[in-house]
PDB file of C-alpha atoms in Angstrom:
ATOM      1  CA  UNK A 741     -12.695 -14.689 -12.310  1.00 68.00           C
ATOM      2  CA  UNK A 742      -9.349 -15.621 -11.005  1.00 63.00           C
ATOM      3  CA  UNK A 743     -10.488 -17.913  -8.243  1.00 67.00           C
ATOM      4  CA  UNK A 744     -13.194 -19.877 -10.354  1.00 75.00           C
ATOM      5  CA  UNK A 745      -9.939 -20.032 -12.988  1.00 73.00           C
ATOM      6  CA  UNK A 746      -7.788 -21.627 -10.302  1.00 71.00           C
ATOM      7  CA  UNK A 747     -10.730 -23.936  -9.200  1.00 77.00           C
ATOM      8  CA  UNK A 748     -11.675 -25.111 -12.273  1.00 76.00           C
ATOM      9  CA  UNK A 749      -7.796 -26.120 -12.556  1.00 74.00           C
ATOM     10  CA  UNK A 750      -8.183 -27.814  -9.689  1.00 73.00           C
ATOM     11  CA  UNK A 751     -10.608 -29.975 -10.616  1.00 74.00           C
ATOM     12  CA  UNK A 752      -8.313 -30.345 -14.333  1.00 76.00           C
ATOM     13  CA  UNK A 753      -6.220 -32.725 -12.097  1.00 71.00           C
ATOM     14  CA  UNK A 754      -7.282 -35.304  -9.725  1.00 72.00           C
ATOM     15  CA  UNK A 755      -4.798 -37.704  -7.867  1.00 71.00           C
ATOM     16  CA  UNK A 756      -1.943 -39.018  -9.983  1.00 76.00           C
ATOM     17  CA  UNK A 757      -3.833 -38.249 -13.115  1.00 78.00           C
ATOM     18  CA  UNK A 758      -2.168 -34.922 -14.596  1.00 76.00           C
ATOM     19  CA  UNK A 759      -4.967 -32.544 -15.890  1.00 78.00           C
ATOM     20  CA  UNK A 760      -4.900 -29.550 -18.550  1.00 80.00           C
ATOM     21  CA  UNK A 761      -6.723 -26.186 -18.724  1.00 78.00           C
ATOM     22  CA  UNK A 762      -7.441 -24.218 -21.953  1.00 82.00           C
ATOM     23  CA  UNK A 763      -8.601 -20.571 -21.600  1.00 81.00           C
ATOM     24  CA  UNK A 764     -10.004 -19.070 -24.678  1.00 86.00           C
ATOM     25  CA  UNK A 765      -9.518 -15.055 -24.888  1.00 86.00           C
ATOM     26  CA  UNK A 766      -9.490 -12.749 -27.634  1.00 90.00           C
ATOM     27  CA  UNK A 767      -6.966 -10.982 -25.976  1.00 90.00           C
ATOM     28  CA  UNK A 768      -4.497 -13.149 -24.323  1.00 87.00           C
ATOM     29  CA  UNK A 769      -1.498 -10.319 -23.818  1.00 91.00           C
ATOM     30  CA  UNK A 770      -4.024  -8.664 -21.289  1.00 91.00           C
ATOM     31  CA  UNK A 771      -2.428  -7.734 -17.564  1.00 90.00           C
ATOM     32  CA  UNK A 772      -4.873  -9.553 -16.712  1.00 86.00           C
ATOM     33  CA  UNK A 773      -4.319 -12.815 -18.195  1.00 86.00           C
ATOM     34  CA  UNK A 774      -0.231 -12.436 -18.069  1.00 90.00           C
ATOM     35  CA  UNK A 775      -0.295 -11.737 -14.322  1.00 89.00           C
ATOM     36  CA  UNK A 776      -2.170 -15.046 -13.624  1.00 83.00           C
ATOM     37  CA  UNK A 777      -0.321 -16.838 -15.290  1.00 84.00           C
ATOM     38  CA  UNK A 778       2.829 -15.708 -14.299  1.00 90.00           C
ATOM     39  CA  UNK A 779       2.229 -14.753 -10.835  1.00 89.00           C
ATOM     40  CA  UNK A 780      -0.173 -16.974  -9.587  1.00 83.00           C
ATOM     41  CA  UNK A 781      -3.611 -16.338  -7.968  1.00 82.00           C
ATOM     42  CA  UNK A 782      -2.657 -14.506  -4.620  1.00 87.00           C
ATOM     43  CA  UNK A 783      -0.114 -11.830  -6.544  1.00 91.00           C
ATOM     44  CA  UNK A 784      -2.925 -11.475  -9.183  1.00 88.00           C
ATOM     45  CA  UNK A 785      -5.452 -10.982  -6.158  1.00 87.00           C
ATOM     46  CA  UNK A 786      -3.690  -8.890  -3.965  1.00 91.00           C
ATOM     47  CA  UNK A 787      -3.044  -6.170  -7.311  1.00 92.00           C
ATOM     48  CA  UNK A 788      -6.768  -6.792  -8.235  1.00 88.00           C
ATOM     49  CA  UNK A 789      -7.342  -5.470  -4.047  1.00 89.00           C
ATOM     50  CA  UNK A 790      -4.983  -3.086  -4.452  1.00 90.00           C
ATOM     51  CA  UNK A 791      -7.013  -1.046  -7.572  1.00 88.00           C
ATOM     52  CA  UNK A 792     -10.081  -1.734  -6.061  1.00 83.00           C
ATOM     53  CA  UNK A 793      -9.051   0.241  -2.752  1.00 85.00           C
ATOM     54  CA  UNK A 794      -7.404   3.212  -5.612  1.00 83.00           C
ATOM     55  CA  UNK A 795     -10.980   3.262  -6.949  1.00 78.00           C
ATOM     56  CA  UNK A 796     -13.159   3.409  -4.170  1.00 76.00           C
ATOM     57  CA  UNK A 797     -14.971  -0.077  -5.089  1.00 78.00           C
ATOM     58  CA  UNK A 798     -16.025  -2.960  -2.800  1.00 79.00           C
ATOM     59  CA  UNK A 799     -14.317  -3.880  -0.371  1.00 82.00           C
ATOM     60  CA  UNK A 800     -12.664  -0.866  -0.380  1.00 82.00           C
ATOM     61  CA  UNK A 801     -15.444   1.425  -0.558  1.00 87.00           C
ATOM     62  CA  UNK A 802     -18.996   1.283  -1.539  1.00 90.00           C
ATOM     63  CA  UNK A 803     -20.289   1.662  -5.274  1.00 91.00           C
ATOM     64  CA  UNK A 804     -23.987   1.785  -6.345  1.00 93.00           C
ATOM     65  CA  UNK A 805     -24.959   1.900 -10.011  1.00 96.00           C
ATOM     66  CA  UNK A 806     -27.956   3.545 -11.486  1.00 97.00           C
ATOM     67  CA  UNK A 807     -29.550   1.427 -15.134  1.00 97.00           C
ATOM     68  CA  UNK A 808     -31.708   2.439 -17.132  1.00 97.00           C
ATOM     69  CA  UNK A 809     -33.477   1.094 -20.244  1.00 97.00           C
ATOM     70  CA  UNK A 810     -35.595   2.110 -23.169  1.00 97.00           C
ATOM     71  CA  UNK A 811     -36.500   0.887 -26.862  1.00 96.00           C
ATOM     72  CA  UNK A 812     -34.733   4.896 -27.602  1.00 94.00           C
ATOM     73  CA  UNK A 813     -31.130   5.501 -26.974  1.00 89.00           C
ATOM     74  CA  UNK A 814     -31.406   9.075 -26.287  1.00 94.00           C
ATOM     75  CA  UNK A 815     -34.120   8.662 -23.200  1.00 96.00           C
ATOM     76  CA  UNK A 816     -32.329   6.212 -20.901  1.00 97.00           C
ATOM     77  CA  UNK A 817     -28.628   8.604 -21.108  1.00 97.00           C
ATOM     78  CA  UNK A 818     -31.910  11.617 -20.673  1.00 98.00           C
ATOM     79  CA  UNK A 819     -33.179  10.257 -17.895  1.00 98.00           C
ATOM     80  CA  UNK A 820     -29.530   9.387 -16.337  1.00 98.00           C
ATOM     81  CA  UNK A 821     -28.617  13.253 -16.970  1.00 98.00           C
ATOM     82  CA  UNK A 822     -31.758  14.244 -14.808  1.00 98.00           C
ATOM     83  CA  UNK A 823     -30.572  12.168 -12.088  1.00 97.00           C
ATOM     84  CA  UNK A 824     -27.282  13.187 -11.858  1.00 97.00           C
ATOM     85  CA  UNK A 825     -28.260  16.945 -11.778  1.00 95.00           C
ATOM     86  CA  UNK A 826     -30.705  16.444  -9.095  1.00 95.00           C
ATOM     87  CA  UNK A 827     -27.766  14.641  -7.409  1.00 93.00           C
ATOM     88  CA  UNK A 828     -25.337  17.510  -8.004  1.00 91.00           C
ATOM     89  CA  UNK A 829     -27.717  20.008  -6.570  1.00 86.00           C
ATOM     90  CA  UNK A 830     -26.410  18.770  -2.623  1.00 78.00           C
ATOM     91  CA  UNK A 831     -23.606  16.006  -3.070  1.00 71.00           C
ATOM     92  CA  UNK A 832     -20.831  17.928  -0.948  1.00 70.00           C
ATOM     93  CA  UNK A 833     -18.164  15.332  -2.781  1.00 76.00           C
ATOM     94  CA  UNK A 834     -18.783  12.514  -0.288  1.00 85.00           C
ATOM     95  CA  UNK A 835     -20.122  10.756  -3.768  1.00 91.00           C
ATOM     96  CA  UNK A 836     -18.524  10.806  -6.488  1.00 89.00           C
ATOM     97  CA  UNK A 837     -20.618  10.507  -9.516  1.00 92.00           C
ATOM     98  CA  UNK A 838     -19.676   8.736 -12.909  1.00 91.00           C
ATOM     99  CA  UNK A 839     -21.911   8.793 -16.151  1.00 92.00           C
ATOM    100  CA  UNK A 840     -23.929   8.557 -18.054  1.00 96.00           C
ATOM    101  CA  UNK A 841     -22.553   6.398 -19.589  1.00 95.00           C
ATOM    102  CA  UNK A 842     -24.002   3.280 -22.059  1.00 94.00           C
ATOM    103  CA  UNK A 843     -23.780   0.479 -20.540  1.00 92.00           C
ATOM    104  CA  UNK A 844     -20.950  -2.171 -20.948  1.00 88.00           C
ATOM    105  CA  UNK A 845     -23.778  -4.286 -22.844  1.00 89.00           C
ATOM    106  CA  UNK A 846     -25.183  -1.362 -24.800  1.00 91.00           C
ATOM    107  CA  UNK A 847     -28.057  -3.200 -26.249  1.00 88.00           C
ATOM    108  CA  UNK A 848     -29.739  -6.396 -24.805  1.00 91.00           C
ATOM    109  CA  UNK A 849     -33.207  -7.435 -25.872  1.00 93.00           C
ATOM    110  CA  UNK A 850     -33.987  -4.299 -28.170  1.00 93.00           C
ATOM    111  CA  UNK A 851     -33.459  -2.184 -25.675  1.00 95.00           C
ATOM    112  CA  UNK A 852     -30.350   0.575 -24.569  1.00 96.00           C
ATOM    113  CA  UNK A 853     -29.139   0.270 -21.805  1.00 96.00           C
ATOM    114  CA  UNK A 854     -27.054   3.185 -19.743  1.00 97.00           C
ATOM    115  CA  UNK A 855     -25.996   3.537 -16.247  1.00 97.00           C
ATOM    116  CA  UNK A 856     -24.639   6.141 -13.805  1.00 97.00           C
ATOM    117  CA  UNK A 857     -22.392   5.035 -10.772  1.00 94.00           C
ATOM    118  CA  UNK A 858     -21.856   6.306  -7.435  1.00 93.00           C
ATOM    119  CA  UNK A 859     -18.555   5.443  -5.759  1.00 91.00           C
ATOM    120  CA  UNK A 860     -18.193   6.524  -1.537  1.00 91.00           C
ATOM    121  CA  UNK A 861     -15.624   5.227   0.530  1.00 89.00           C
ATOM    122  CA  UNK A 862     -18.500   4.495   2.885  1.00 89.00           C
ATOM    123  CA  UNK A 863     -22.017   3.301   2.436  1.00 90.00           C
ATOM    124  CA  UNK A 864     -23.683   5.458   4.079  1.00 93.00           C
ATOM    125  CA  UNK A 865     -23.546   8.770   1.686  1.00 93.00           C
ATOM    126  CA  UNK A 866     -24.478   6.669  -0.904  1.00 94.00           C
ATOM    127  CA  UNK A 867     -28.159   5.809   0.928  1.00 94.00           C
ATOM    128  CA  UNK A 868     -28.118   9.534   2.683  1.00 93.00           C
ATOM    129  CA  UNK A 869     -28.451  10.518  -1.166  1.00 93.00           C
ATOM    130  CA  UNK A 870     -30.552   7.938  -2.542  1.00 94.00           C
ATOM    131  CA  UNK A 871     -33.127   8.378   0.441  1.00 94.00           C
ATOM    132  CA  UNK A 872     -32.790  11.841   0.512  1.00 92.00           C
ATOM    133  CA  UNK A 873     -33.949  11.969  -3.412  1.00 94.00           C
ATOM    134  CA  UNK A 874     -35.299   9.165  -4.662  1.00 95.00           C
ATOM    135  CA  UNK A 875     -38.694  10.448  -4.687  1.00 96.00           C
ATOM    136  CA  UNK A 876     -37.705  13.496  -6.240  1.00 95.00           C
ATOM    137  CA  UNK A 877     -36.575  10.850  -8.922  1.00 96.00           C
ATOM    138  CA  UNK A 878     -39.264   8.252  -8.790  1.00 97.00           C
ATOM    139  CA  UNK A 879     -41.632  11.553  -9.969  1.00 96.00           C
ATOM    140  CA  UNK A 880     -39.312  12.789 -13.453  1.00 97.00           C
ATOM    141  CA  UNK A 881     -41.490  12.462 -15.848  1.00 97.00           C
ATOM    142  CA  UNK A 882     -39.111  10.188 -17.953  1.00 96.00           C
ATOM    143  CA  UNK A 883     -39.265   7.567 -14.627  1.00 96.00           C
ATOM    144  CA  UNK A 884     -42.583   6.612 -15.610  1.00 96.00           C
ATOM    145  CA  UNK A 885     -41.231   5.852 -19.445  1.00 96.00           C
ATOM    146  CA  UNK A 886     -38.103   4.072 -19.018  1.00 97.00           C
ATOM    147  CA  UNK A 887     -36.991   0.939 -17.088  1.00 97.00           C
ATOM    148  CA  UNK A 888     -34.719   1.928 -14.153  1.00 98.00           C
ATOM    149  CA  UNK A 889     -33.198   0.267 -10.882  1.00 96.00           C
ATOM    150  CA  UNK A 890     -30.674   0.741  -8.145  1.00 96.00           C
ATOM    151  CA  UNK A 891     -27.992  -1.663  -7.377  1.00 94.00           C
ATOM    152  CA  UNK A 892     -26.029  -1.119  -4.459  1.00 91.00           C
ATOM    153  CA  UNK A 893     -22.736  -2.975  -4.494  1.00 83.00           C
ATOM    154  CA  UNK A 894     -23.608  -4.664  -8.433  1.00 84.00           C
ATOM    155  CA  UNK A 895     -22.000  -7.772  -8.495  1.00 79.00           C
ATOM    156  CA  UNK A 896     -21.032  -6.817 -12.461  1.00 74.00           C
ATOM    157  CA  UNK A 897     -21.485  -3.539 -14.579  1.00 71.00           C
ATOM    158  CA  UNK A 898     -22.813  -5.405 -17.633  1.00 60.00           C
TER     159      UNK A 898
END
């Protein structure tokens, strides 16, 4: 977000012509926000490296999130739950294993949404486990009834 904010203000101003850039937020006091602004795009990136690396996501380390979907609430976090205990039956805490949780964007097109993320320093546990099981996962009984995927790396965690 920070580098399309500092191209789009360099596009604000071309040549001698001065240019302006209004970002609208509903919360403006946000570290975020104030650390762009005052610090520029490098500090703000470097930080924004800095927690990735604390929390194991990409670059620093490898993260892989689990969706599901369904018109009920209750089966998508269900089927999540199964997942994660067939996960917890042989992860030796090379993975570590977040959810269920709803998703960010609880609700899209009638449907809730929930998710369950893996987080590795290195890629490789991450597909050891997800080979290792997921046909021990593509046969639950709620995989057939719910909408589910894998994203390795998810560019967002909407």
């Amino acid at each position: 977000l920070a580098q399309l904010i500092t191209q789009v203000t360099g596009r604000a101003g071309r040549g001698k012509k001065a240019g302006e850039v209004f970002i609208q937020t509903s919360q403006p006091q946000h570290e975020f926000w104030q650390d762009l602004i005052n610090e520029g795009y490098p500090q703000t990136a470097q930080k924004l490296l800095e927690q990735r690396k604390e929390m194991l996501m990409p670059p620093a380390g490898s993260l892989c999130v689990i969706r599901a979907e369904d018109k009920q609430e209750q089966l998508a976090i269900q089927f999540l739950t199964e997942v994660l205990a067939i996960f917890n039956q042989h992860n030796q805490q090379q993975v570590l294993l977040l959810g269920p949780v709803p998703a960010i964007m609880e609700k899209r097109a009638g449907r809730y949404r929930a998710q369950l993320l893996l987080s590795s320093q290195h890629r490789k546990p991450i597909h050891q486990l997800l080979d290792h099981y997921i046909d021990v996962i593509s046969a639950l009984k709620l995989a057939r009834k719910v909408r589910w995927s894998i994203d390795i790396d998810p560019i967002d965690l909407l």
